[in-house]
PDB file of C-alpha atoms in Angstrom:
ATOM      1  CA  MET A   1     313.811 125.766 180.520  1.00 43.00           C
ATOM      2  CA  THR A   2     315.623 129.122 180.256  1.00 41.00           C
ATOM      3  CA  ASP A   3     317.848 130.539 182.982  1.00 51.00           C
ATOM      4  CA  SER A   4     314.984 132.659 184.337  1.00 56.00           C
ATOM      5  CA  ALA A   5     312.087 130.220 183.952  1.00 83.00           C
ATOM      6  CA  PRO A   6     310.823 128.630 187.161  1.00 93.00           C
ATOM      7  CA  LEU A   7     311.195 124.885 187.602  1.00 95.00           C
ATOM      8  CA  ARG A   8     308.265 122.595 186.897  1.00 95.00           C
ATOM      9  CA  ALA A   9     308.264 120.081 189.726  1.00 97.00           C
ATOM     10  CA  LEU A  10     306.613 116.851 190.803  1.00 97.00           C
ATOM     11  CA  VAL A  11     306.524 115.890 194.481  1.00 97.00           C
ATOM     12  CA  ALA A  12     305.908 112.185 195.150  1.00 96.00           C
ATOM     13  CA  ASP A  13     305.376 110.853 198.682  1.00 96.00           C
ATOM     14  CA  ASP A  14     302.853 108.396 200.096  1.00 94.00           C
ATOM     15  CA  GLU A  15     302.737 110.147 203.484  1.00 95.00           C
ATOM     16  CA  GLU A  16     300.324 113.085 203.282  1.00 95.00           C
ATOM     17  CA  PRO A  17     302.010 115.242 205.987  1.00 95.00           C
ATOM     18  CA  ALA A  18     305.415 114.837 204.337  1.00 95.00           C
ATOM     19  CA  LEU A  19     303.928 115.579 200.914  1.00 96.00           C
ATOM     20  CA  ALA A  20     302.176 118.711 202.184  1.00 96.00           C
ATOM     21  CA  GLU A  21     305.332 119.940 203.919  1.00 96.00           C
ATOM     22  CA  LEU A  22     307.448 119.529 200.789  1.00 96.00           C
ATOM     23  CA  VAL A  23     304.872 121.323 198.650  1.00 96.00           C
ATOM     24  CA  TYR A  24     304.700 124.158 201.185  1.00 96.00           C
ATOM     25  CA  LEU A  25     308.469 124.608 201.338  1.00 96.00           C
ATOM     26  CA  LEU A  26     308.892 124.435 197.568  1.00 97.00           C
ATOM     27  CA  SER A  27     306.020 126.872 196.977  1.00 96.00           C
ATOM     28  CA  ARG A  28     307.943 129.468 198.987  1.00 95.00           C
ATOM     29  CA  ASP A  29     310.966 129.164 196.683  1.00 96.00           C
ATOM     30  CA  GLU A  30     310.819 131.617 193.785  1.00 95.00           C
ATOM     31  CA  ARG A  31     312.837 129.211 191.632  1.00 95.00           C
ATOM     32  CA  ILE A  32     309.924 126.750 191.705  1.00 96.00           C
ATOM     33  CA  GLY A  33     306.882 127.340 189.516  1.00 95.00           C
ATOM     34  CA  GLU A  34     304.342 124.624 188.786  1.00 95.00           C
ATOM     35  CA  ILE A  35     304.115 121.878 191.420  1.00 97.00           C
ATOM     36  CA  ARG A  36     302.298 118.595 190.791  1.00 97.00           C
ATOM     37  CA  THR A  37     301.856 115.857 193.379  1.00 97.00           C
ATOM     38  CA  ALA A  38     301.537 112.072 193.517  1.00 96.00           C
ATOM     39  CA  SER A  39     300.998 109.767 196.467  1.00 94.00           C
ATOM     40  CA  ASN A  40     302.585 106.683 194.914  1.00 93.00           C
ATOM     41  CA  GLY A  41     305.021 105.588 192.218  1.00 91.00           C
ATOM     42  CA  PRO A  42     302.537 104.547 189.508  1.00 91.00           C
ATOM     43  CA  ASP A  43     300.675 107.867 189.726  1.00 93.00           C
ATOM     44  CA  ALA A  44     303.977 109.739 189.582  1.00 93.00           C
ATOM     45  CA  LEU A  45     304.983 107.827 186.452  1.00 92.00           C
ATOM     46  CA  LYS A  46     301.650 108.606 184.756  1.00 92.00           C
ATOM     47  CA  ILE A  47     302.138 112.315 185.405  1.00 94.00           C
ATOM     48  CA  LEU A  48     305.727 112.216 184.110  1.00 91.00           C
ATOM     49  CA  GLN A  49     304.687 110.389 180.955  1.00 88.00           C
ATOM     50  CA  ALA A  50     302.041 113.037 180.228  1.00 88.00           C
ATOM     51  CA  ALA A  51     303.888 116.211 181.231  1.00 88.00           C
ATOM     52  CA  ASP A  52     307.294 117.731 180.524  1.00 89.00           C
ATOM     53  CA  LEU A  53     308.630 118.426 184.024  1.00 94.00           C
ATOM     54  CA  ASP A  54     312.059 119.545 185.196  1.00 94.00           C
ATOM     55  CA  VAL A  55     312.559 117.861 188.552  1.00 96.00           C
ATOM     56  CA  VAL A  56     311.066 115.134 190.741  1.00 96.00           C
ATOM     57  CA  PHE A  57     311.294 115.362 194.539  1.00 97.00           C
ATOM     58  CA  CYS A  58     310.703 111.742 195.364  1.00 95.00           C
ATOM     59  CA  ASP A  59     310.368 109.594 198.468  1.00 94.00           C
ATOM     60  CA  ILE A  60     311.984 106.167 198.185  1.00 91.00           C
ATOM     61  CA  LYS A  61     309.654 103.817 200.062  1.00 90.00           C
ATOM     62  CA  MET A  62     306.299 104.113 198.286  1.00 90.00           C
ATOM     63  CA  PRO A  63     303.652 101.517 197.383  1.00 86.00           C
ATOM     64  CA  GLY A  64     303.403 100.063 193.897  1.00 85.00           C
ATOM     65  CA  LEU A  65     306.637 101.485 192.511  1.00 87.00           C
ATOM     66  CA  ASP A  66     309.282 102.765 194.909  1.00 89.00           C
ATOM     67  CA  GLY A  67     311.436 105.820 194.256  1.00 90.00           C
ATOM     68  CA  ILE A  68     314.493 103.867 193.121  1.00 89.00           C
ATOM     69  CA  ASP A  69     312.443 101.885 190.593  1.00 89.00           C
ATOM     70  CA  LEU A  70     310.772 105.073 189.406  1.00 91.00           C
ATOM     71  CA  ALA A  71     314.190 106.650 188.823  1.00 89.00           C
ATOM     72  CA  ARG A  72     315.299 103.577 186.864  1.00 87.00           C
ATOM     73  CA  VAL A  73     312.293 103.934 184.591  1.00 89.00           C
ATOM     74  CA  LEU A  74     312.980 107.643 184.131  1.00 87.00           C
ATOM     75  CA  SER A  75     316.600 106.911 183.184  1.00 82.00           C
ATOM     76  CA  LYS A  76     315.214 105.264 180.028  1.00 80.00           C
ATOM     77  CA  PHE A  77     313.437 108.466 178.964  1.00 80.00           C
ATOM     78  CA  ALA A  78     314.992 110.296 176.024  1.00 72.00           C
ATOM     79  CA  SER A  79     314.355 113.536 177.915  1.00 77.00           C
ATOM     80  CA  ARG A  80     314.124 113.043 181.656  1.00 85.00           C
ATOM     81  CA  PRO A  81     313.722 115.255 184.728  1.00 92.00           C
ATOM     82  CA  GLN A  82     316.328 115.516 187.438  1.00 92.00           C
ATOM     83  CA  ILE A  83     315.782 113.421 190.550  1.00 92.00           C
ATOM     84  CA  VAL A  84     316.059 114.615 194.139  1.00 93.00           C
ATOM     85  CA  PHE A  85     315.450 111.807 196.619  1.00 91.00           C
ATOM     86  CA  VAL A  86     313.803 112.896 199.868  1.00 92.00           C
ATOM     87  CA  THR A  87     313.905 110.032 202.338  1.00 87.00           C
ATOM     88  CA  ALA A  88     314.352 108.945 205.945  1.00 86.00           C
ATOM     89  CA  TYR A  89     316.699 106.131 204.912  1.00 75.00           C
ATOM     90  CA  ASP A  90     320.395 106.639 204.152  1.00 70.00           C
ATOM     91  CA  GLU A  91     321.108 103.099 202.905  1.00 68.00           C
ATOM     92  CA  HIS A  92     319.885 103.937 199.398  1.00 63.00           C
ATOM     93  CA  ALA A  93     322.617 106.525 198.748  1.00 67.00           C
ATOM     94  CA  VAL A  94     324.667 104.124 196.607  1.00 62.00           C
ATOM     95  CA  ALA A  95     321.657 103.413 194.377  1.00 67.00           C
ATOM     96  CA  ALA A  96     321.149 107.180 194.058  1.00 66.00           C
ATOM     97  CA  PHE A  97     324.773 107.487 192.925  1.00 64.00           C
ATOM     98  CA  ASP A  98     324.230 104.840 190.257  1.00 69.00           C
ATOM     99  CA  LEU A  99     321.102 106.622 189.012  1.00 76.00           C
ATOM    100  CA  ASP A 100     322.769 110.059 188.729  1.00 78.00           C
ATOM    101  CA  ALA A 101     320.516 111.667 191.315  1.00 83.00           C
ATOM    102  CA  THR A 102     321.046 115.398 191.649  1.00 85.00           C
ATOM    103  CA  ASP A 103     320.674 115.316 195.433  1.00 85.00           C
ATOM    104  CA  TYR A 104     319.703 113.114 198.371  1.00 86.00           C
ATOM    105  CA  VAL A 105     317.877 114.947 201.156  1.00 87.00           C
ATOM    106  CA  MET A 106     317.271 113.317 204.514  1.00 87.00           C
ATOM    107  CA  LYS A 107     314.011 113.646 206.464  1.00 89.00           C
ATOM    108  CA  PRO A 108     312.983 115.571 208.447  1.00 90.00           C
ATOM    109  CA  VAL A 109     313.536 118.127 205.724  1.00 93.00           C
ATOM    110  CA  ARG A 110     315.011 121.471 206.694  1.00 92.00           C
ATOM    111  CA  ALA A 111     314.086 124.490 204.582  1.00 94.00           C
ATOM    112  CA  GLU A 112     317.709 125.500 204.011  1.00 92.00           C
ATOM    113  CA  ARG A 113     318.679 121.958 202.970  1.00 91.00           C
ATOM    114  CA  LEU A 114     315.813 121.800 200.465  1.00 94.00           C
ATOM    115  CA  ALA A 115     316.841 125.202 199.116  1.00 93.00           C
ATOM    116  CA  GLU A 116     320.328 123.822 198.536  1.00 91.00           C
ATOM    117  CA  ALA A 117     318.827 120.912 196.589  1.00 90.00           C
ATOM    118  CA  VAL A 118     316.896 123.365 194.392  1.00 94.00           C
ATOM    119  CA  ARG A 119     320.129 125.322 193.828  1.00 90.00           C
ATOM    120  CA  ARG A 120     321.824 122.143 192.617  1.00 86.00           C
ATOM    121  CA  VAL A 121     318.980 121.444 190.214  1.00 90.00           C
ATOM    122  CA  VAL A 122     319.172 124.965 188.816  1.00 89.00           C
ATOM    123  CA  SER A 123     322.968 124.917 188.495  1.00 82.00           C
ATOM    124  CA  ALA A 124     322.832 121.640 186.567  1.00 74.00           C
ATOM    125  CA  GLY A 125     321.217 123.619 183.754  1.00 57.00           C
ATOM    126  CA  ALA A 126     318.303 122.840 181.426  1.00 39.00           C
ATOM    127  CA  PRO A 127     316.960 119.876 183.406  1.00 33.00           C
ATOM    128  CA  SER A 128     314.155 119.096 180.982  1.00 35.00           C
ATOM    129  CA  ALA A 129     316.703 118.460 178.221  1.00 32.00           C
ATOM    130  CA  LEU A 130     318.909 116.145 180.253  1.00 31.00           C
ATOM    131  CA  THR A 131     319.982 112.806 178.857  1.00 35.00           C
ATOM    132  CA  PRO A 132     321.715 109.986 180.712  1.00 36.00           C
ATOM    133  CA  GLN A 133     325.347 110.784 181.517  1.00 40.00           C
ATOM    134  CA  ASP A 134     328.099 109.150 179.529  1.00 42.00           C
ATOM    135  CA  ASP A 135     331.447 108.054 180.925  1.00 40.00           C
ATOM    136  CA  SER A 136     333.114 111.381 180.093  1.00 42.00           C
ATOM    137  CA  ASP A 137     330.864 113.316 182.486  1.00 63.00           C
ATOM    138  CA  ASP A 138     332.054 114.187 185.967  1.00 73.00           C
ATOM    139  CA  GLU A 139     330.143 111.755 188.163  1.00 78.00           C
ATOM    140  CA  VAL A 140     329.133 112.442 191.718  1.00 73.00           C
ATOM    141  CA  ILE A 141     328.986 110.098 194.685  1.00 77.00           C
ATOM    142  CA  PRO A 142     326.952 110.630 197.864  1.00 71.00           C
ATOM    143  CA  VAL A 143     328.854 110.911 201.147  1.00 74.00           C
ATOM    144  CA  GLU A 144     327.699 111.331 204.726  1.00 68.00           C
ATOM    145  CA  LEU A 145     329.062 114.336 206.618  1.00 64.00           C
ATOM    146  CA  ALA A 146     327.691 115.350 210.027  1.00 59.00           C
ATOM    147  CA  GLY A 147     324.402 113.591 209.323  1.00 60.00           C
ATOM    148  CA  VAL A 148     323.913 115.305 205.940  1.00 62.00           C
ATOM    149  CA  THR A 149     324.278 113.561 202.582  1.00 64.00           C
ATOM    150  CA  ARG A 150     326.410 115.564 200.190  1.00 70.00           C
ATOM    151  CA  PHE A 151     327.760 114.777 196.739  1.00 73.00           C
ATOM    152  CA  VAL A 152     331.478 114.705 195.928  1.00 81.00           C
ATOM    153  CA  HIS A 153     332.581 115.220 192.327  1.00 84.00           C
ATOM    154  CA  ARG A 154     334.763 112.449 190.937  1.00 88.00           C
ATOM    155  CA  SER A 155     337.217 115.030 189.545  1.00 90.00           C
ATOM    156  CA  THR A 156     338.071 116.152 193.092  1.00 91.00           C
ATOM    157  CA  VAL A 157     338.985 112.623 194.242  1.00 94.00           C
ATOM    158  CA  ARG A 158     342.767 112.115 194.307  1.00 95.00           C
ATOM    159  CA  TYR A 159     342.873 108.517 195.425  1.00 96.00           C
ATOM    160  CA  VAL A 160     340.681 105.843 196.979  1.00 96.00           C
ATOM    161  CA  GLU A 161     341.536 103.331 199.701  1.00 96.00           C
ATOM    162  CA  ALA A 162     339.706 100.054 200.323  1.00 94.00           C
ATOM    163  CA  GLN A 163     338.309  99.548 203.799  1.00 90.00           C
ATOM    164  CA  GLY A 164     336.589  96.169 203.729  1.00 86.00           C
ATOM    165  CA  ASP A 165     333.401  96.449 201.680  1.00 83.00           C
ATOM    166  CA  TYR A 166     333.703 100.241 201.886  1.00 87.00           C
ATOM    167  CA  ALA A 167     335.960 102.756 200.159  1.00 90.00           C
ATOM    168  CA  ARG A 168     337.509 105.957 201.486  1.00 92.00           C
ATOM    169  CA  LEU A 169     337.631 108.818 198.980  1.00 94.00           C
ATOM    170  CA  HIS A 170     340.523 111.246 199.492  1.00 94.00           C
ATOM    171  CA  THR A 171     340.060 114.765 198.125  1.00 91.00           C
ATOM    172  CA  GLY A 172     342.301 117.781 198.647  1.00 81.00           C
ATOM    173  CA  GLN A 173     341.338 118.479 202.258  1.00 76.00           C
ATOM    174  CA  ASN A 174     338.961 115.716 203.347  1.00 85.00           C
ATOM    175  CA  SER A 175     338.269 112.001 203.164  1.00 89.00           C
ATOM    176  CA  HIS A 176     334.876 110.331 202.973  1.00 87.00           C
ATOM    177  CA  LEU A 177     333.854 106.734 203.696  1.00 86.00           C
ATOM    178  CA  VAL A 178     331.266 105.425 201.235  1.00 83.00           C
ATOM    179  CA  ARG A 179     329.340 102.165 200.913  1.00 79.00           C
ATOM    180  CA  VAL A 180     330.926 101.235 197.581  1.00 83.00           C
ATOM    181  CA  PRO A 181     333.570  98.483 197.130  1.00 87.00           C
ATOM    182  CA  LEU A 182     336.890  99.559 195.618  1.00 89.00           C
ATOM    183  CA  SER A 183     336.402  97.067 192.784  1.00 89.00           C
ATOM    184  CA  THR A 184     333.164  98.812 191.771  1.00 87.00           C
ATOM    185  CA  LEU A 185     334.856 102.209 191.582  1.00 89.00           C
ATOM    186  CA  GLU A 186     337.824 100.724 189.710  1.00 90.00           C
ATOM    187  CA  GLU A 187     335.536  99.383 187.005  1.00 88.00           C
ATOM    188  CA  ARG A 188     333.308 102.459 186.883  1.00 86.00           C
ATOM    189  CA  TRP A 189     336.103 105.060 186.903  1.00 90.00           C
ATOM    190  CA  HIS A 190     338.737 103.323 184.792  1.00 87.00           C
ATOM    191  CA  ASP A 191     337.920 105.337 181.675  1.00 85.00           C
ATOM    192  CA  ALA A 192     338.100 108.548 183.721  1.00 88.00           C
ATOM    193  CA  GLY A 193     341.801 108.031 184.498  1.00 90.00           C
ATOM    194  CA  PHE A 194     341.697 106.005 187.722  1.00 93.00           C
ATOM    195  CA  THR A 195     343.945 102.974 187.988  1.00 94.00           C
ATOM    196  CA  ARG A 196     344.778 100.362 190.623  1.00 94.00           C
ATOM    197  CA  ILE A 197     348.296 100.745 192.080  1.00 95.00           C
ATOM    198  CA  HIS A 198     347.886  98.343 194.986  1.00 94.00           C
ATOM    199  CA  ARG A 199     345.305  95.775 196.055  1.00 92.00           C
ATOM    200  CA  SER A 200     343.872  98.409 198.403  1.00 95.00           C
ATOM    201  CA  THR A 201     344.495 101.635 196.456  1.00 96.00           C
ATOM    202  CA  LEU A 202     343.038 103.323 193.387  1.00 96.00           C
ATOM    203  CA  VAL A 203     344.654 106.552 192.181  1.00 96.00           C
ATOM    204  CA  ALA A 204     343.652 109.334 189.793  1.00 94.00           C
ATOM    205  CA  LEU A 205     346.458 109.682 187.255  1.00 92.00           C
ATOM    206  CA  ALA A 206     345.758 113.403 186.869  1.00 90.00           C
ATOM    207  CA  HIS A 207     346.605 113.942 190.551  1.00 92.00           C
ATOM    208  CA  VAL A 208     349.907 112.027 190.583  1.00 91.00           C
ATOM    209  CA  ASP A 209     352.702 114.573 191.130  1.00 90.00           C
ATOM    210  CA  GLU A 210     355.733 112.283 191.297  1.00 89.00           C
ATOM    211  CA  MET A 211     356.794 108.657 190.907  1.00 89.00           C
ATOM    212  CA  ARG A 212     359.841 107.282 192.731  1.00 88.00           C
ATOM    213  CA  VAL A 213     361.568 103.886 192.688  1.00 85.00           C
ATOM    214  CA  ASP A 214     363.948 103.240 195.564  1.00 85.00           C
ATOM    215  CA  GLY A 215     365.515  99.856 196.305  1.00 81.00           C
ATOM    216  CA  GLY A 216     363.076  98.142 194.010  1.00 80.00           C
ATOM    217  CA  ARG A 217     360.098  99.684 195.805  1.00 88.00           C
ATOM    218  CA  CYS A 218     357.881 102.088 193.917  1.00 92.00           C
ATOM    219  CA  ALA A 219     355.717 104.881 195.310  1.00 93.00           C
ATOM    220  CA  VAL A 220     353.800 107.848 193.923  1.00 92.00           C
ATOM    221  CA  ARG A 221     353.206 111.231 195.496  1.00 93.00           C
ATOM    222  CA  VAL A 222     349.678 112.592 195.438  1.00 94.00           C
ATOM    223  CA  GLY A 223     349.667 115.986 197.098  1.00 91.00           C
ATOM    224  CA  ASP A 224     351.374 115.492 200.458  1.00 91.00           C
ATOM    225  CA  ASP A 225     350.793 111.721 200.521  1.00 93.00           C
ATOM    226  CA  TRP A 226     353.175 109.005 199.345  1.00 95.00           C
ATOM    227  CA  LEU A 227     351.342 105.867 198.212  1.00 95.00           C
ATOM    228  CA  PRO A 228     353.048 102.485 197.731  1.00 95.00           C
ATOM    229  CA  VAL A 229     352.781 100.796 194.344  1.00 94.00           C
ATOM    230  CA  SER A 230     352.842  97.011 194.214  1.00 93.00           C
ATOM    231  CA  ARG A 231     355.402  95.315 191.961  1.00 89.00           C
ATOM    232  CA  ARG A 232     352.725  93.896 189.657  1.00 88.00           C
ATOM    233  CA  HIS A 233     351.312  97.375 188.996  1.00 88.00           C
ATOM    234  CA  THR A 234     354.587  99.324 188.660  1.00 88.00           C
ATOM    235  CA  ARG A 235     355.263  98.861 184.940  1.00 85.00           C
ATOM    236  CA  GLU A 236     351.646  99.461 183.937  1.00 86.00           C
ATOM    237  CA  LEU A 237     351.489 102.593 186.076  1.00 86.00           C
ATOM    238  CA  ARG A 238     354.704 103.960 184.565  1.00 84.00           C
ATOM    239  CA  ASP A 239     353.339 103.434 181.061  1.00 82.00           C
ATOM    240  CA  LEU A 240     350.020 105.063 181.965  1.00 82.00           C
ATOM    241  CA  LEU A 241     351.736 108.088 183.502  1.00 80.00           C
ATOM    242  CA  VAL A 242     353.963 108.560 180.453  1.00 73.00           C
ATOM    243  CA  ARG A 243     350.954 108.302 178.159  1.00 70.00           C
ATOM    244  CA  SER A 244     348.919 110.666 180.342  1.00 64.00           C
ATOM    245  CA  THR A 245     351.723 113.249 180.446  1.00 54.00           C
ATOM    246  CA  SER A 246     352.184 113.158 176.673  1.00 47.00           C
ATOM    247  CA  LEU A 247     348.462 113.652 176.120  1.00 44.00           C
ATOM    248  CA  ARG A 248     348.371 116.622 178.505  1.00 48.00           C
ATOM    249  CA  GLY A 249     351.410 118.089 176.868  1.00 49.00           C
TER     250      GLY A 249
END
């Protein structure tokens, strides 16, 4: 797909009114060209195996093969379309994160929210040539804000705090509570420069501005926040910061 070519889309939803509404809204968007439809997961997969499409607007709860399972199958494709989940259920946002979904739109769908999803697909660039992301790519994680699911880029996260089975992502101006355990993010983001500094805190090395040891207690400054570092993590953190600084230099 070139910069000016319209997107080739598939809309999959087992509810006819919802399917018709999505097709109508997308047909009014000049960035969308061909639109194909499917009323269940197996039919959607057959279409995707036979045609080179750019994006799938997909419901999650469908008979035969649900949207999450469909996305898992598509992740195995050598050349796969982008996925935009369109659903009435917010509990699948973590699975969408794991599957590199481009967006997660809640029903009932508003025209302006769907237009934003299309913008994200376009800005991702050449969707039909996408391959699964590797660990060096800037991942995104879905967050809930005022009833709308948005995606926060990993590179904007300064540190993460554990809150039970949840984690709170701290960016420059905001914080977001997500349904992902801190241990999961620690494992997933380790190679991207995130390290544990306390049993309840994960920090991005690139955002550490200062490290201070006072009276045997260590802390790091991230923006305006001072974060305590446990004794067992102090030496490792110091070594990582020295190594990180030398690499950047």
